[in-house]
Structure formats: structure tokens, C-alpha cells
């Protein structure tokens, strides 16, 4: 259903595989932009210096803010 809505809105005939790639890329971009926003807040700069994302879909992806986690660092249990 989401793929159908996407194709209707864009006028494209996107395949499911291409749509999944597009969605993953948009989610990754949102994560990068969120990281920039949070970093600009932590610098102690004034409110005028906070990074403002320019991507049109940034606000639409804000529901992901609490669900995204940074990649783990260190060794994996399976590597031991």
C-alpha cells in the first residue's frame, strides 16, 4: 500500500526493491541530520546556532528519534 501511494504521488513505477532502498537511504539521512542537530545543541552555542536540517522529509521522520541507536563498538559475542 505504501509503495502504491509513493508511485501515485511521484508518478513513478518504482519496484518494491527500489522503494526499500530509497526508504533505507532516507532513514540513514535522517539519522545523520539528527546527529548534526544534537551535536549543535551540545556545543553550548546560542539557539540561533542550532543546525536546521534542509531535507523536506526531516519532520516526517521525527517518529524515529527515540528508536535509532548508534552502531555498537567493540567486539561481538560471536567473535570471541
N, CA, C and O atoms as a printed pandas DataFrame, in Angstrom:
     atom_number atom_name residue_name chain_id  residue_number  x_coord  y_coord  z_coord
0              1         N          UNK        A               1    0.815   -1.187    0.000
1              2        CA          UNK        A               1    0.000    0.000    0.000
2              3         C          UNK        A               1    0.865    1.259    0.000
3              4         O          UNK        A               1    0.582    2.211   -0.729
4              5         N          UNK        A               2    1.918    1.264    0.818
5              6        CA          UNK        A               2    2.807    2.415    0.868
6              7         C          UNK        A               2    3.518    2.613   -0.468
7              8         O          UNK        A               2    3.696    3.742   -0.926
8              9         N          UNK        A               3    3.916    1.517   -1.077
9             10        CA          UNK        A               3    4.549    1.589   -2.395
10            11         C          UNK        A               3    3.588    2.171   -3.419
11            12         O          UNK        A               3    3.980    2.985   -4.255
12            13         N          UNK        A               4    2.342    1.757   -3.356
13            14        CA          UNK        A               4    1.334    2.273   -4.290
14            15         C          UNK        A               4    1.144    3.779   -4.093
15            16         O          UNK        A               4    1.064    4.523   -5.070
16            17         N          UNK        A               5    1.071    4.231   -2.845
17            18        CA          UNK        A               5    0.936    5.669   -2.576
18            19         C          UNK        A               5    2.153    6.439   -3.079
19            20         O          UNK        A               5    2.025    7.522   -3.650
20            21         N          UNK        A               6    3.327    5.868   -2.861
21            22        CA          UNK        A               6    4.556    6.504   -3.329
22            23         C          UNK        A               6    4.540    6.660   -4.843
23            24         O          UNK        A               6    4.867    7.725   -5.366
24            25         N          UNK        A               7    4.162    5.606   -5.541
25            26        CA          UNK        A               7    4.117    5.662   -7.003
26            27         C          UNK        A               7    3.070    6.655   -7.502
27            28         O          UNK        A               7    3.299    7.345   -8.495
28            29         N          UNK        A               8    1.936    6.733   -6.831
29            30        CA          UNK        A               8    0.900    7.692   -7.229
30            31         C          UNK        A               8    1.360    9.131   -7.018
31            32         O          UNK        A               8    1.116    9.997   -7.858
32            33         N          UNK        A               9    2.025    9.380   -5.895
33            34        CA          UNK        A               9    2.478   10.742   -5.578
34            35         C          UNK        A               9    3.607   11.199   -6.486
35            36         O          UNK        A               9    3.653   12.361   -6.891
36            37         N          UNK        A              10    4.521   10.287   -6.806
37            38        CA          UNK        A              10    5.690   10.658   -7.609
38            39         C          UNK        A              10    5.469   10.472   -9.103
39            40         O          UNK        A              10    6.208   11.029   -9.914
40            41         N          UNK        A              11    4.462    9.698   -9.468
41            42        CA          UNK        A              11    4.232    9.429  -10.879
42            43         C          UNK        A              11    5.210    8.413  -11.442
43            44         O          UNK        A              11    5.331    8.271  -12.659
44            45         N          UNK        A              12    5.904    7.712  -10.570
45            46        CA          UNK        A              12    6.876    6.703  -10.988
46            47         C          UNK        A              12    6.264    5.319  -10.922
47            48         O          UNK        A              12    5.160    5.131  -10.412
48            49         N          UNK        A              13    6.998    4.362  -11.444
49            50        CA          UNK        A              13    6.624    2.961  -11.334
50            51         C          UNK        A              13    7.765    2.240  -10.629
51            52         O          UNK        A              13    8.429    1.385  -11.214
52            53         N          UNK        A              14    7.983    2.593   -9.378
53            54        CA          UNK        A              14    9.090    2.078   -8.590
54            55         C          UNK        A              14    8.812    0.649   -8.156
55            56         O          UNK        A              14    7.687    0.311   -7.786
56            57         N          UNK        A              15    9.843   -0.190   -8.203
57            58        CA          UNK        A              15    9.705   -1.568   -7.727
58            59         C          UNK        A              15    9.819   -1.592   -6.212
59            60         O          UNK        A              15   10.279   -0.628   -5.600
60            61         N          UNK        A              16    9.404   -2.683   -5.619
61            62        CA          UNK        A              16    9.476   -2.824   -4.172
62            63         C          UNK        A              16   10.927   -2.778   -3.685
63            64         O          UNK        A              16   11.217   -2.164   -2.659
64            65         N          UNK        A              17   11.819   -3.413   -4.404
65            66        CA          UNK        A              17   13.238   -3.417   -4.016
66            67         C          UNK        A              17   13.804   -1.994   -4.039
67            68         O          UNK        A              17   14.513   -1.592   -3.117
68            69         N          UNK        A              18   13.493   -1.240   -5.082
69            70        CA          UNK        A              18   13.974    0.145   -5.178
70            71         C          UNK        A              18   13.357    1.023   -4.086
71            72         O          UNK        A              18   14.015    1.911   -3.543
72            73         N          UNK        A              19   12.102    0.766   -3.779
73            74        CA          UNK        A              19   11.428    1.533   -2.732
74            75         C          UNK        A              19   12.067    1.269   -1.376
75            76         O          UNK        A              19   12.260    2.197   -0.590
76            77         N          UNK        A              20   12.392    0.024   -1.099
77            78        CA          UNK        A              20   13.046   -0.322    0.164
78            79         C          UNK        A              20   14.403    0.371    0.277
79            80         O          UNK        A              20   14.765    0.860    1.347
80            81         N          UNK        A              21   15.151    0.413   -0.823
81            82        CA          UNK        A              21   16.444    1.102   -0.826
82            83         C          UNK        A              21   16.262    2.592   -0.564
83            84         O          UNK        A              21   17.001    3.191    0.218
84            85         N          UNK        A              22   15.283    3.175   -1.215
85            86        CA          UNK        A              22   15.000    4.597   -1.046
86            87         C          UNK        A              22   14.631    4.906    0.399
87            88         O          UNK        A              22   15.122    5.876    0.977
88            89         N          UNK        A              23   13.776    4.088    0.976
89            90        CA          UNK        A              23   13.357    4.283    2.357
90            91         C          UNK        A              23   14.530    4.125    3.318
91            92         O          UNK        A              23   14.656    4.897    4.269
92            93         N          UNK        A              24   15.385    3.141    3.085
93            94        CA          UNK        A              24   16.564    2.943    3.931
94            95         C          UNK        A              24   17.504    4.140    3.825
95            96         O          UNK        A              24   18.057    4.587    4.830
96            97         N          UNK        A              25   17.686    4.660    2.611
97            98        CA          UNK        A              25   18.546    5.832    2.429
98            99         C          UNK        A              25   17.978    7.053    3.144
99           100         O          UNK        A              25   18.720    7.822    3.754
100          101         N          UNK        A              26   16.670    7.226    3.068
101          102        CA          UNK        A              26   16.034    8.368    3.737
102          103         C          UNK        A              26   16.170    8.241    5.253
103          104         O          UNK        A              26   16.378    9.236    5.947
104          105         N          UNK        A              27   16.055    7.037    5.756
105          106        CA          UNK        A              27   16.198    6.818    7.195
106          107         C          UNK        A              27   17.631    7.091    7.648
107          108         O          UNK        A              27   17.848    7.688    8.703
108          109         N          UNK        A              28   18.602    6.658    6.857
109          110        CA          UNK        A              28   20.000    6.922    7.168
110          111         C          UNK        A              28   20.289    8.420    7.155
111          112         O          UNK        A              28   20.975    8.935    8.038
112          113         N          UNK        A              29   19.767    9.107    6.156
113          114        CA          UNK        A              29   19.952   10.551    6.059
114          115         C          UNK        A              29   19.315   11.253    7.250
115          116         O          UNK        A              29   19.885   12.201    7.791
116          117         N          UNK        A              30   18.143   10.797    7.658
117          118        CA          UNK        A              30   17.501   11.374    8.834
118          119         C          UNK        A              30   18.401   11.209   10.065
119          120         O          UNK        A              30   18.566   12.147   10.846
120          121         N          UNK        A              31   18.975   10.032   10.232
121          122        CA          UNK        A              31   19.865    9.785   11.372
122          123         C          UNK        A              31   21.067   10.710   11.373
123          124         O          UNK        A              31   21.461   11.217   12.423
124          125         N          UNK        A              32   21.653   10.935   10.207
125          126        CA          UNK        A              32   22.795   11.857   10.101
126          127         C          UNK        A              32   22.384   13.282   10.464
127          128         O          UNK        A              32   23.094   13.984   11.183
128          129         N          UNK        A              33   21.236   13.689    9.956
129          130        CA          UNK        A              33   20.751   15.043   10.239
130          131         C          UNK        A              33   20.429   15.205   11.725
131          132         O          UNK        A              33   20.722   16.247   12.312
132          133         N          UNK        A              34   19.837   14.196   12.329
133          134        CA          UNK        A              34   19.528   14.234   13.751
134          135         C          UNK        A              34   20.814   14.345   14.571
135          136         O          UNK        A              34   20.869   15.072   15.562
136          137         N          UNK        A              35   21.829   13.627   14.153
137          138        CA          UNK        A              35   23.118   13.685   14.840
138          139         C          UNK        A              35   23.697   15.096   14.770
139          140         O          UNK        A              35   24.251   15.587   15.754
140          141         N          UNK        A              36   23.576   15.748   13.622
141          142        CA          UNK        A              36   24.058   17.126   13.473
142          143         C          UNK        A              36   23.282   18.085   14.370
143          144         O          UNK        A              36   23.865   18.983   14.978
144          145         N          UNK        A              37   21.968   17.893   14.451
145          146        CA          UNK        A              37   21.139   18.743   15.308
146          147         C          UNK        A              37   21.558   18.579   16.761
147          148         O          UNK        A              37   21.755   19.569   17.467
148          149         N          UNK        A              38   21.696   17.336   17.212
149          150        CA          UNK        A              38   22.064   17.081   18.599
150          151         C          UNK        A              38   23.463   17.596   18.914
151          152         O          UNK        A              38   23.700   18.123   20.001
152          153         N          UNK        A              39   24.387   17.449   17.974
153          154        CA          UNK        A              39   25.746   17.949   18.187
154          155         C          UNK        A              39   25.754   19.465   18.292
155          156         O          UNK        A              39   26.500   20.025   19.096
156          157         N          UNK        A              40   24.943   20.129   17.498
157          158        CA          UNK        A              40   24.919   21.592   17.551
158          159         C          UNK        A              40   24.289   22.084   18.854
159          160         O          UNK        A              40   24.610   23.177   19.320
160          161         N          UNK        A              41   23.411   21.299   19.435
161          162        CA          UNK        A              41   22.800   21.663   20.722
162          163         C          UNK        A              41   23.791   21.496   21.864
163          164         O          UNK        A              41   23.722   22.226   22.852
164          165         N          UNK        A              42   24.712   20.545   21.741
165          166        CA          UNK        A              42   25.649   20.246   22.813
166          167         C          UNK        A              42   26.866   21.158   22.823
167          168         O          UNK        A              42   27.649   21.120   23.772
168          169         N          UNK        A              43   27.042   21.967   21.803
169          170        CA          UNK        A              43   28.230   22.815   21.741
170          171         C          UNK        A              43   28.138   24.006   22.676
171          172         O          UNK        A              43   29.131   24.700   22.897
172          173         N          UNK        A              44   26.966   24.249   23.222
173          174        CA          UNK        A              44   26.793   25.397   24.097
174          175         C          UNK        A              44   26.545   26.676   23.332
175          176         O          UNK        A              44   26.567   27.764   23.908
176          177         N          UNK        A              45   26.312   26.555   22.054
177          178        CA          UNK        A              45   26.037   27.721   21.224
178          179         C          UNK        A              45   24.653   28.258   21.548
179          180         O          UNK        A              45   23.848   27.593   22.200
180          181         N          UNK        A              46   24.397   29.447   21.091
181          182        CA          UNK        A              46   23.075   30.028   21.283
182          183         C          UNK        A              46   22.040   29.321   20.439
183          184         O          UNK        A              46   22.378   28.527   19.561
184          185         N          UNK        A              47   20.786   29.609   20.704
185          186        CA          UNK        A              47   19.703   28.940   19.972
186          187         C          UNK        A              47   19.704   29.302   18.493
187          188         O          UNK        A              47   19.120   28.582   17.683
188          189         N          UNK        A              48   20.343   30.396   18.130
189          190        CA          UNK        A              48   20.423   30.795   16.720
190          191         C          UNK        A              48   21.429   29.951   15.947
191          192         O          UNK        A              48   21.410   29.932   14.716
192          193         N          UNK        A              49   22.317   29.247   16.672
193          194        CA          UNK        A              49   23.361   28.461   16.017
194          195         C          UNK        A              49   23.022   26.982   15.906
195          196         O          UNK        A              49   23.856   26.195   15.458
196          197         N          UNK        A              50   21.825   26.588   16.301
197          198        CA          UNK        A              50   21.431   25.185   16.218
198          199         C          UNK        A              50   21.213   24.819   14.752
199          200         O          UNK        A              50   20.561   25.547   14.003
200          201         N          UNK        A              51   21.770   23.681   14.364
201          202        CA          UNK        A              51   21.680   23.214   12.985
202          203         C          UNK        A              51   20.226   22.971   12.600
203          204         O          UNK        A              51   19.470   22.356   13.352
204          205         N          UNK        A              52   19.843   23.453   11.436
205          206        CA          UNK        A              52   18.480   23.264   10.928
206          207         C          UNK        A              52   18.558   22.402    9.664
207          208         O          UNK        A              52   19.116   22.838    8.658
208          209         N          UNK        A              53   18.003   21.180    9.704
209          210        CA          UNK        A              53   18.037   20.294    8.541
210          211         C          UNK        A              53   17.291   20.900    7.355
211          212         O          UNK        A              53   16.288   21.596    7.518
212          213         N          UNK        A              54   17.800   20.621    6.169
213          214        CA          UNK        A              54   17.175   21.165    4.966
214          215         C          UNK        A              54   16.374   20.124    4.184
215          216         O          UNK        A              54   15.731   20.460    3.190
216          217         N          UNK        A              55   16.405   18.880    4.620
217          218        CA          UNK        A              55   15.668   17.843    3.906
218          219         C          UNK        A              55   14.176   17.987    4.132
219          220         O          UNK        A              55   13.737   18.187    5.265
220          221         N          UNK        A              56   13.398   17.889    3.080
221          222        CA          UNK        A              56   11.959   18.137    3.152
222          223         C          UNK        A              56   11.236   17.124    4.024
223          224         O          UNK        A              56   10.177   17.434    4.571
224          225         N          UNK        A              57   11.773   15.938    4.166
225          226        CA          UNK        A              57   11.089   14.895    4.907
226          227         C          UNK        A              57   11.573   14.767    6.348
227          228         O          UNK        A              57   11.136   13.859    7.056
228          229         N          UNK        A              58   12.453   15.640    6.798
229          230        CA          UNK        A              58   13.015   15.525    8.142
230          231         C          UNK        A              58   11.920   15.455    9.203
231          232         O          UNK        A              58   11.942   14.566   10.054
232          233         N          UNK        A              59   10.973   16.374    9.163
233          234        CA          UNK        A              59    9.895   16.404   10.164
234          235         C          UNK        A              59    9.026   15.140   10.088
235          236         O          UNK        A              59    8.514   14.685   11.110
236          237         N          UNK        A              60    8.858   14.582    8.910
237          238        CA          UNK        A              60    8.049   13.378    8.750
238          239         C          UNK        A              60    8.685   12.159    9.410
239          240         O          UNK        A              60    7.990   11.206    9.763
240          241         N          UNK        A              61   10.013   12.188    9.578
241          242        CA          UNK        A              61   10.731   11.059   10.148
242          243         C          UNK        A              61   11.022   11.234   11.633
243          244         O          UNK        A              61   11.734   10.418   12.218
244          245         N          UNK        A              62   10.494   12.267   12.245
245          246        CA          UNK        A              62   10.781   12.515   13.658
246          247         C          UNK        A              62   10.281   11.403   14.577
247          248         O          UNK        A              62   10.747   11.287   15.710
248          249         N          UNK        A              63    9.351   10.593   14.111
249          250        CA          UNK        A              63    8.881    9.474   14.930
250          251         C          UNK        A              63    9.996    8.462   15.183
251          252         O          UNK        A              63    9.883    7.638   16.091
252          253         N          UNK        A              64   11.066    8.511   14.400
253          254        CA          UNK        A              64   12.191    7.597   14.556
254          255         C          UNK        A              64   13.181    8.044   15.633
255          256         O          UNK        A              64   14.068    7.279   16.013
256          257         N          UNK        A              65   13.037    9.253   16.118
257          258        CA          UNK        A              65   14.050    9.823   17.005
258          259         C          UNK        A              65   14.366    8.939   18.205
259          260         O          UNK        A              65   15.540    8.779   18.537
260          261         N          UNK        A              66   13.407    8.379   18.846
261          262        CA          UNK        A              66   13.660    7.544   20.014
262          263         C          UNK        A              66   14.036    6.119   19.690
263          264         O          UNK        A              66   14.409    5.363   20.587
264          265         N          UNK        A              67   13.949    5.734   18.442
265          266        CA          UNK        A              67   14.193    4.337   18.078
266          267         C          UNK        A              67   15.553    4.108   17.457
267          268         O          UNK        A              67   15.986    2.963   17.328
268          269         N          UNK        A              68   16.233    5.170   17.070
269          270        CA          UNK        A              68   17.530    4.994   16.427
270          271         C          UNK        A              68   18.614    4.919   17.475
271          272         O          UNK        A              68   18.609    5.678   18.444
272          273         N          UNK        A              69   19.547    4.001   17.281
273          274        CA          UNK        A              69   20.663    3.828   18.189
274          275         C          UNK        A              69   21.943    3.810   17.374
275          276         O          UNK        A              69   21.949    3.339   16.237
276          277         N          UNK        A              70   23.027    4.318   17.942
277          278        CA          UNK        A              70   24.300    4.268   17.229
278          279         C          UNK        A              70   24.785    2.830   17.102
279          280         O          UNK        A              70   24.383    1.953   17.866
280          281         N          UNK        A              71   25.642    2.610   16.139
281          282        CA          UNK        A              71   26.222    1.282   15.954
282          283         C          UNK        A              71   27.027    0.906   17.188
283          284         O          UNK        A              71   27.610    1.763   17.852
284          285         N          UNK        A              72   27.049   -0.381   17.481
285          286        CA          UNK        A              72   27.818   -0.847   18.618
286          287         C          UNK        A              72   29.307   -0.784   18.305
287          288         O          UNK        A              72   29.723   -0.950   17.158
288          289         N          UNK        A              73   30.081   -0.550   19.315
289          290        CA          UNK        A              73   31.522   -0.596   19.150
290          291         C          UNK        A              73   32.047   -1.742   20.002
291          292         O          UNK        A              73   31.354   -2.202   20.909
292          293         N          UNK        A              74   33.229   -2.198   19.733
293          294        CA          UNK        A              74   33.796   -3.284   20.499
294          295         C          UNK        A              74   33.603   -4.614   19.808
295          296         O          UNK        A              74   33.253   -4.679   18.629
296          297         N          UNK        A              75   33.836   -5.660   20.553
297          298        CA          UNK        A              75   33.748   -6.998   19.965
298          299         C          UNK        A              75   32.347   -7.562   20.136
299          300         O          UNK        A              75   31.607   -7.183   21.044
300          301         N          UNK        A              76   32.020   -8.434   19.280
301          302        CA          UNK        A              76   30.741   -9.124   19.324
302          303         C          UNK        A              76   30.954  -10.447   20.069
303          304         O          UNK        A              76   32.045  -11.016   20.049
304          305         N          UNK        A              77   29.911  -10.912   20.711
305          306        CA          UNK        A              77   29.990  -12.169   21.454
306          307         C          UNK        A              77   30.383  -13.309   20.524
307          308         O          UNK        A              77   31.120  -14.213   20.918
308          309         N          UNK        A              78   29.891  -13.263   19.291
309          310        CA          UNK        A              78   30.199  -14.337   18.347
310          311         C          UNK        A              78   31.651  -14.309   17.895
311          312         O          UNK        A              78   32.167  -15.319   17.416
312          313         N          UNK        A              79   32.325  -13.155   18.043
313          314        CA          UNK        A              79   33.717  -13.041   17.633
314          315         C          UNK        A              79   34.682  -13.632   18.663
315          316         O          UNK        A              79   35.852  -13.867   18.360
316          317         N          UNK        A              80   34.192  -13.869   19.870
317          318        CA          UNK        A              80   35.078  -14.345   20.947
318          319         C          UNK        A              80   35.356  -15.819   20.848
319          320         O          UNK        A              80   36.082  -16.368   21.677
